[in-house]
Short mmCIF file of C-alpha atoms in Angstrom, two decimals:
data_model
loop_
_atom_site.label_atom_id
_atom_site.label_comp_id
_atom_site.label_asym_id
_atom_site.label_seq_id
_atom_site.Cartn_x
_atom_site.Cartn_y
_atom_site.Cartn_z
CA UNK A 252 14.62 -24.38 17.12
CA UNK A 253 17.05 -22.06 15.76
CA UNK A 254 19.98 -22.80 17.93
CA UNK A 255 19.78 -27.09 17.10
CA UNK A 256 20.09 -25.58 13.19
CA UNK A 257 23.03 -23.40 14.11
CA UNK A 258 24.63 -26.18 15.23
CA UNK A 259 23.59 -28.72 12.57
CA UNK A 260 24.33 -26.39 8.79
CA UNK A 261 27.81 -27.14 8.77
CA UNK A 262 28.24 -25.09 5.50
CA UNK A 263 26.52 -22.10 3.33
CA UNK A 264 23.42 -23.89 1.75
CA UNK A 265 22.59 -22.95 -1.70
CA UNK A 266 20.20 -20.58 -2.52
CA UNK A 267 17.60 -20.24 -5.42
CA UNK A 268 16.13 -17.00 -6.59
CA UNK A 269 13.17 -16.90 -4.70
CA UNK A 270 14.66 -17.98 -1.51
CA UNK A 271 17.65 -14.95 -1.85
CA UNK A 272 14.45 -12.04 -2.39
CA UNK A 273 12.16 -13.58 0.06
CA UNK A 274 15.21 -13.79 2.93
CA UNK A 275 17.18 -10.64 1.79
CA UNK A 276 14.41 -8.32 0.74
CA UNK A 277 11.58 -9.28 3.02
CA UNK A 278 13.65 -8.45 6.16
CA UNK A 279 11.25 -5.31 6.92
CA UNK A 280 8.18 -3.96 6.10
CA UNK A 281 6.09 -7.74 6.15
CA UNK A 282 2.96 -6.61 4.59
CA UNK A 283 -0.32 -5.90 7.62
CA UNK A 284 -2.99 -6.13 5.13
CA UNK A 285 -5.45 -9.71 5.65
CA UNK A 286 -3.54 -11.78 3.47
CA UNK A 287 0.34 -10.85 3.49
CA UNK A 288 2.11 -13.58 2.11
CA UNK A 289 -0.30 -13.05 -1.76
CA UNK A 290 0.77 -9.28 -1.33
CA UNK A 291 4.12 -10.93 -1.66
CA UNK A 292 3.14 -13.15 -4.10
CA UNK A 293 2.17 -10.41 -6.13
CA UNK A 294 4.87 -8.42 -5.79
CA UNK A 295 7.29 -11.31 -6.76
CA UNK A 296 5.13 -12.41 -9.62
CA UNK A 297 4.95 -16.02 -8.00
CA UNK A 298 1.87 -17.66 -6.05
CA UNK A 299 0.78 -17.27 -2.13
CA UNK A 300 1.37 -20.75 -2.20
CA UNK A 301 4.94 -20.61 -3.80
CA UNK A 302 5.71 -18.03 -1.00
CA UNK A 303 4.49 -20.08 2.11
CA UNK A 304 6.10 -23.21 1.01
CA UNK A 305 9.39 -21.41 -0.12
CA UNK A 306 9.50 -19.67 3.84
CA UNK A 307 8.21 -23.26 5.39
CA UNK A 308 11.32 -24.97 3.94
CA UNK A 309 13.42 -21.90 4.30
CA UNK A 310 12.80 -22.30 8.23
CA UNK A 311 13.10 -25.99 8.10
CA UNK A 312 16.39 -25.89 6.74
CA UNK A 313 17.37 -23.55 9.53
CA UNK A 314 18.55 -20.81 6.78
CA UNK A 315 15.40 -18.48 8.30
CA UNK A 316 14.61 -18.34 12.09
CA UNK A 317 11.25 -16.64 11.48
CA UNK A 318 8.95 -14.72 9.51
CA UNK A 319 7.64 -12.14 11.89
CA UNK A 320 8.14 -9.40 14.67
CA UNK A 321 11.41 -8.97 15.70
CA UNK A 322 10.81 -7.22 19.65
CA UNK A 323 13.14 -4.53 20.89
CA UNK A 324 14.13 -6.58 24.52
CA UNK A 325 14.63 -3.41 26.18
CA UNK A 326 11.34 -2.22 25.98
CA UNK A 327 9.41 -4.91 28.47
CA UNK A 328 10.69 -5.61 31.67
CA UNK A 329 14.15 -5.32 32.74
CA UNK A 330 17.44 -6.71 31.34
CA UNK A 331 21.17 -6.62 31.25
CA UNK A 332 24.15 -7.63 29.01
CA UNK A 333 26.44 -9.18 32.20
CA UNK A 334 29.85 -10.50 31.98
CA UNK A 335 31.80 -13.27 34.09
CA UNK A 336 35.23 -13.71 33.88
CA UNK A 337 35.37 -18.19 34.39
CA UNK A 338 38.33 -20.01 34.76
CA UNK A 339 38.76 -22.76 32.46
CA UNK A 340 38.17 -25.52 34.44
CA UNK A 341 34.90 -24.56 35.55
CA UNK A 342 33.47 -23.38 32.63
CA UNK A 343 31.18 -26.19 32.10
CA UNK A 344 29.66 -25.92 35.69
CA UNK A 345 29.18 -22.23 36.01
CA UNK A 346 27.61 -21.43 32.34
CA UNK A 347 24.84 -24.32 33.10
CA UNK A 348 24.09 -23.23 36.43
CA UNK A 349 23.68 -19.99 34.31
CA UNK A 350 21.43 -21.21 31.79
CA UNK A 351 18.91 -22.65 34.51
CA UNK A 352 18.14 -19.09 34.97
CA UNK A 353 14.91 -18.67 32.99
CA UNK A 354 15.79 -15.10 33.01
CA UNK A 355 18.44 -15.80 31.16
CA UNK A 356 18.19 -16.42 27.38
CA UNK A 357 21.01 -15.97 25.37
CA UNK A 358 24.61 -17.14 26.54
CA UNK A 359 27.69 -17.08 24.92
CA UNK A 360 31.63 -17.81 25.40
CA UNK A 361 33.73 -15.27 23.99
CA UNK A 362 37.55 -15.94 23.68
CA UNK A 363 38.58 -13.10 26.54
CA UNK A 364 39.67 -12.79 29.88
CA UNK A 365 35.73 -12.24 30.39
CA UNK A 366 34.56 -15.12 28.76
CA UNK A 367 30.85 -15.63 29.69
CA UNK A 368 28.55 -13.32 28.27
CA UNK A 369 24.83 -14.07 29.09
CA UNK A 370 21.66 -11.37 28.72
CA UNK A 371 18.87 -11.55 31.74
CA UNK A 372 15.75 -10.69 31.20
CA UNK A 373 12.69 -10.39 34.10
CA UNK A 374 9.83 -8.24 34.76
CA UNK A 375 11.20 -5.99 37.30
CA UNK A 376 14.55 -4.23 38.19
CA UNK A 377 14.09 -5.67 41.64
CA UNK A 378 13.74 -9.53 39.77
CA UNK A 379 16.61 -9.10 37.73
CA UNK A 380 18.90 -7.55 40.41
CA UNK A 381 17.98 -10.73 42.43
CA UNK A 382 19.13 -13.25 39.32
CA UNK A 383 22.56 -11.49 39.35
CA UNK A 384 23.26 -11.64 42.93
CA UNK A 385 22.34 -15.08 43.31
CA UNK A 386 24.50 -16.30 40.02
CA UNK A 387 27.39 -14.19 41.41
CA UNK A 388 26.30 -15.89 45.49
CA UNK A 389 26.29 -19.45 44.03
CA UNK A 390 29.64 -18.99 41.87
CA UNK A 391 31.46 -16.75 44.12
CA UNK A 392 32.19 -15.48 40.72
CA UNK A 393 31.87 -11.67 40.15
CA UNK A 394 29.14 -10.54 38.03
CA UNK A 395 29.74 -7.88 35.31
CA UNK A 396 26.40 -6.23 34.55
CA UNK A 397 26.48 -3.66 31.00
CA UNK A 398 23.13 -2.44 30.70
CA UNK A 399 21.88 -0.75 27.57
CA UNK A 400 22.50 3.09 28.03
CA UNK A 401 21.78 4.04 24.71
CA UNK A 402 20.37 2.00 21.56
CA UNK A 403 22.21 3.70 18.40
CA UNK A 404 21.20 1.39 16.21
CA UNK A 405 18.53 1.49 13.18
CA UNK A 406 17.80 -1.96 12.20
CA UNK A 407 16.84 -2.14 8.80
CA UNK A 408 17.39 -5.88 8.64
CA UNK A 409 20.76 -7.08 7.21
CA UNK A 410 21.82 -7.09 3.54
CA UNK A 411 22.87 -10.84 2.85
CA UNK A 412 24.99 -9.39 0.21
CA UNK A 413 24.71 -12.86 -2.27
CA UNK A 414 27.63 -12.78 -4.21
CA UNK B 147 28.61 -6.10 42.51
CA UNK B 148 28.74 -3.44 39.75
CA UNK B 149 25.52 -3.41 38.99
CA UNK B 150 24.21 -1.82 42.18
CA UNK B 151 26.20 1.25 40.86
CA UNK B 152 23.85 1.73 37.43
CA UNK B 153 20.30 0.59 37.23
CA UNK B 154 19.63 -1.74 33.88
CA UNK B 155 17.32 -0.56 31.90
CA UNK B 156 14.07 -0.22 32.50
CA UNK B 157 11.13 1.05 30.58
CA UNK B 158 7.26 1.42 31.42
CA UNK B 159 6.13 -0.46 28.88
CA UNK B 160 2.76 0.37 27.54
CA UNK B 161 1.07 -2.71 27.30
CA UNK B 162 -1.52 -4.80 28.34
CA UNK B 163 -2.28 -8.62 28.42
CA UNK B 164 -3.32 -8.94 25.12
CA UNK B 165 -0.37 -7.19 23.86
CA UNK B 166 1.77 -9.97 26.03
CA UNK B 167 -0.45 -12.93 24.63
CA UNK B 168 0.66 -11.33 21.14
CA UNK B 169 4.04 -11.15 22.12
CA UNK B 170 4.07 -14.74 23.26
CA UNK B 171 2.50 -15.87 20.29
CA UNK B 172 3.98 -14.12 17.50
CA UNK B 173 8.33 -14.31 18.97
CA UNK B 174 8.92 -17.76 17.05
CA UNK B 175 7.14 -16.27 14.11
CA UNK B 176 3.84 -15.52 12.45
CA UNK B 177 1.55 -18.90 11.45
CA UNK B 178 2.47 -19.39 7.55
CA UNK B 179 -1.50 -19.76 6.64
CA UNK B 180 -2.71 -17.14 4.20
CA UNK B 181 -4.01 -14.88 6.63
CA UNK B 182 -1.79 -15.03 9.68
CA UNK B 183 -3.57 -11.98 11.18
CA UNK B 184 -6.91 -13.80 11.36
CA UNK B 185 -5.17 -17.44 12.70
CA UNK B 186 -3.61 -15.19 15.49
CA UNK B 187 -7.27 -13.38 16.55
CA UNK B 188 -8.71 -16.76 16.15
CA UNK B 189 -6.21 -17.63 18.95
CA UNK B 190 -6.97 -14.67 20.73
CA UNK B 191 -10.67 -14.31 20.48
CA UNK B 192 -10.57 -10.87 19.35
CA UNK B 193 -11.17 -9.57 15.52
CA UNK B 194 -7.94 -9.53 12.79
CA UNK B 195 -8.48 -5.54 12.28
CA UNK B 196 -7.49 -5.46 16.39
CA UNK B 197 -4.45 -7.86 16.06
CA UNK B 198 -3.45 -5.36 13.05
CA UNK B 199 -3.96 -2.18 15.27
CA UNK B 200 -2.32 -3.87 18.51
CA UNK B 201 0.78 -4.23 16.08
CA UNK B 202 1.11 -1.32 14.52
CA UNK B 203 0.83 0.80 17.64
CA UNK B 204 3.24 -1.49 19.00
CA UNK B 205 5.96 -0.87 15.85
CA UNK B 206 4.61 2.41 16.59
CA UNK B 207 5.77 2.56 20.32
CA UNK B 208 8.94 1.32 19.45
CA UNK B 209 8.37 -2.14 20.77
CA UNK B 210 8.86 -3.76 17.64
CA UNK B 211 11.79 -2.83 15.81
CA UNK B 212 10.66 -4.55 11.99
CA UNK B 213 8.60 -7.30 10.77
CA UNK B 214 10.01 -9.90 8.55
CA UNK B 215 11.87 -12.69 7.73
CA UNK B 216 14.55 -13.01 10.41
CA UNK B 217 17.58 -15.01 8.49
CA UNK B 218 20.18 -17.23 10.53
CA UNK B 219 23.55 -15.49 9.84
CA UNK B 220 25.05 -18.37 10.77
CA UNK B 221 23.13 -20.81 8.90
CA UNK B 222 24.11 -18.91 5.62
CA UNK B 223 27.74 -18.76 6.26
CA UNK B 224 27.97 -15.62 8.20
CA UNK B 225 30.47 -17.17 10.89
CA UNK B 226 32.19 -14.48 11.90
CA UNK B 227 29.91 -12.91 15.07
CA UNK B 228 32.48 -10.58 16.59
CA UNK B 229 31.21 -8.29 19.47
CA UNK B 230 33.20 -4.87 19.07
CA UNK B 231 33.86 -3.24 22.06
CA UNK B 232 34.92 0.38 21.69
CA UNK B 233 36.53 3.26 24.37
CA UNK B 234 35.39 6.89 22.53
CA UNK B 235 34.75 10.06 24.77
CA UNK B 236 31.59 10.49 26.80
CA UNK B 237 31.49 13.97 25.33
CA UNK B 238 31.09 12.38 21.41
CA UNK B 239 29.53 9.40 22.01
CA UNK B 240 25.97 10.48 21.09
CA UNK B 241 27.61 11.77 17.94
CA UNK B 242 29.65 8.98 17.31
CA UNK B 243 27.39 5.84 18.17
CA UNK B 244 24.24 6.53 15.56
CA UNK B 245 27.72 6.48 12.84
CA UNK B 246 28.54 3.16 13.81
CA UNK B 247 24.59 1.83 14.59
CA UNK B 248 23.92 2.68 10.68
CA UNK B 249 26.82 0.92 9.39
CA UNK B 250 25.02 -2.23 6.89
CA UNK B 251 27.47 -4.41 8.65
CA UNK B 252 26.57 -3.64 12.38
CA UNK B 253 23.60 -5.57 14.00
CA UNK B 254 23.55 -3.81 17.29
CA UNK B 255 24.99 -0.77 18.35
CA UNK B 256 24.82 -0.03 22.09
CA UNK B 257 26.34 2.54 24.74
CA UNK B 258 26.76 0.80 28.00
CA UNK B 259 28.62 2.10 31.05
CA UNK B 260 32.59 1.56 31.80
CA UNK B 261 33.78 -0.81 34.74
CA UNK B 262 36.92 1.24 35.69
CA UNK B 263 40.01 0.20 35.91
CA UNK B 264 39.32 -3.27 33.96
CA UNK B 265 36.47 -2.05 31.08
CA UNK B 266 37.09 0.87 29.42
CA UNK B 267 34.68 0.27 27.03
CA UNK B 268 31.35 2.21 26.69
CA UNK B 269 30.61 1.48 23.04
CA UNK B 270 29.49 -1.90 21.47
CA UNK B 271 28.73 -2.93 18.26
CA UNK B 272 28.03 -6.48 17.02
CA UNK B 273 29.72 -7.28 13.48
CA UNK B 274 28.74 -9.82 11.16
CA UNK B 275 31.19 -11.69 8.27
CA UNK B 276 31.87 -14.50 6.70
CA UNK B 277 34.88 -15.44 8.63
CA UNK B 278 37.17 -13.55 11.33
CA UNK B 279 39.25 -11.87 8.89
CA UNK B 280 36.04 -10.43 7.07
CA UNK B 281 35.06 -9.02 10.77
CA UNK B 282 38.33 -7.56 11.17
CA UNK B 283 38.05 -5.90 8.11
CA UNK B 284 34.83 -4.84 8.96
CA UNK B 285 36.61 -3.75 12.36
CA UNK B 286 39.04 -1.94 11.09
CA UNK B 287 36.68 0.28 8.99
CA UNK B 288 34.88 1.35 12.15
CA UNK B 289 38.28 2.28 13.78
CA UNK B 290 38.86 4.55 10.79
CA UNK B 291 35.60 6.06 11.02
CA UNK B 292 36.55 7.18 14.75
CA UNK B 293 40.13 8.19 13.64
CA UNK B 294 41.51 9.95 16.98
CA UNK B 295 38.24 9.36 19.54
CA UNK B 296 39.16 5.32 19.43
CA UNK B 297 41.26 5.60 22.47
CA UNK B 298 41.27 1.75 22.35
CA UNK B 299 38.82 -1.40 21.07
CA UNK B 300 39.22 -5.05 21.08
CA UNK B 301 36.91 -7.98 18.98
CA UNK B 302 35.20 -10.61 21.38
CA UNK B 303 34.32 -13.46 19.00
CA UNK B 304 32.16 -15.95 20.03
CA UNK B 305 33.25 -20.00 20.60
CA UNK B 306 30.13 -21.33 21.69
CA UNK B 307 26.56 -20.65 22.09
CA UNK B 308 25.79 -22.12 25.08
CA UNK B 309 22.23 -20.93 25.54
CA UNK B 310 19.62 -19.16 22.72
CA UNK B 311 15.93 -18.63 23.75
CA UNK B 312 13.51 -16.39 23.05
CA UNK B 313 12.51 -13.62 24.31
CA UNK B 314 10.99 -14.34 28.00
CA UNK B 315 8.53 -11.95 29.58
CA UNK B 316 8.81 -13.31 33.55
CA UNK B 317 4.77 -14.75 32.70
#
């Protein structure tokens, strides 16, 4: 899972060639015809196998998440950016009763006077309403919600910019 | 609560439940076999040519942003995660916010709605560096690029990730 390697790459792992082009420039545009990863080959002037192993250990080391779709959230079901402001002391307590929330799947602290951050996700406006009020009920905490108005960004992957 | 006040986003999304069996299958990643396409149908019972369609319509539709290798910023050293949280006028911010969204440096780009008195903010964009002062940096070219419509931003950087899943489809 992505988030045990996040926590376990305690410094930037070195790189070779192939690895840099097949994490920096294969970000977008992953090839649809039957047999994507030789297209890839081809175009890198290695083998299909080279490429699969290469993006099997790339993934194992925890320096690529995954090769594959990346899904716009917004665009099934219902979901919210929402905001708690915790004291200290019960920081613990409130952001794990938080994460038992299947609806919720990313959580974060953030060093401010609102210093949970979590996104919901459910099926309906009605489900996801009902996950806020009952984390705010069972914290007596107030809950922030900052839905997505407007999505400005183009996402063209991210340059890794290898220096 | 505040959210009562402004519905979350919703959108009728068009698809069905092989589209959602897709979805489920393919948000860790595509099977690393030479044909992925054909592994997947194989899983689905339905021909490669209609896994190929079902995705493209749904790239098409907007449901998938890109396909590709998804790197771990923070694996390779990108530390910084700051969550830039901007106040620019109403008026300018569908001018302002596709500026900042195309910025190489900006991973998300949203408008979201103020919490009067205590939130001013109805512009965020996520910025990735190395370290903090490479997101400041990073943070400070953004306030230039507003010049007088910042009327105020702050950096929310990120301590601890308490929770990272996929994404869940209530299923």
């Amino acid at each position: 899972m992505a988030d045990s390697a996040i926590m376990q790459t305690a410094s930037t792992m070195p790189l070779d060639p192939l690895e840099q082009s097949l994490l920096n420039d294969f970000q977008q545009g992953f090839p649809l015809s039957p047999t994507p990863f030789a297209e890839m080959a081809a175009r890198l002037g290695v083998s299909e196998e080279q490429v699969i192993t290469t993006l099997e250990r790339l993934q194992q080391r925890g320096a690529v998440s995954r090769v594959g779709p990346v899904f716009r959230t917004h665009s099934i079901g219902a979901s919210t950016l929402a905001a708690m402001c915790v004291p200290e002391t019960r920081l613990e307590e409130v952001a794990e009763l938080v994460n038992r929330f299947d609806a919720v799947n990313h959580n974060y602290e953030r060093e401010h006077r609102l210093n949970l951050w979590f996104v919901a996700t459910a099926p309906d406006e009605a489900h996801l309403q009902q996950v806020l009020a009952e984390i705010e009920e069972r914290t007596g905490i107030e809950v922030i919600a900052l839905p997505m108005v407007e999505d400005y960004h183009i996402d063209l992957g991210f340059d890794l910019q290898w220096t | 609560m505040n959210s009562a006040a402004t519905p979350t986003q919703q959108t009728n999304s068009p698809i069905d439940e092989i589209d959602r069996a897709l979805i489920q299958m393919t948000q860790h990643g595509l099977p690393l076999t030479p044909r992925p396409y054909h592994t997947l149908a194989e899983w689905l019972g339905i021909e490669s040519g209609e896994v190929v369609r079902r995705i493209e319509r749904m790239v098409a539709d907007g449901i998938i942003r890109r396909i590709g290798a998804v790197p771990n910023h923070y694996a390779l050293g990108y530390r910084g995660n700051g969550m830039s949280v901007w106040n620019v006028p109403a008026e300018k911010i569908g001018e302002l916010g596709p500026r900042i969204g195309a910025l190489d440096f900006v991973s998300h780009c949203y408008q979201r709605p103020r919490r009067l008195p205590d939130w001013p903010y109805n512009l965020f964009a996520m910025v990735h560096g190395r370290d903090r002062a490479e997101v400041a940096d990073k943070v400070a070219q953004i306030a230039r690029l507003l010049g007088a419509d910042d009327h105020g931003h702050e950096v929310l950087f990120s301590t601890r990730i308490l929770k990272k899943t996929g994404l869940r489809l209530g299923i």
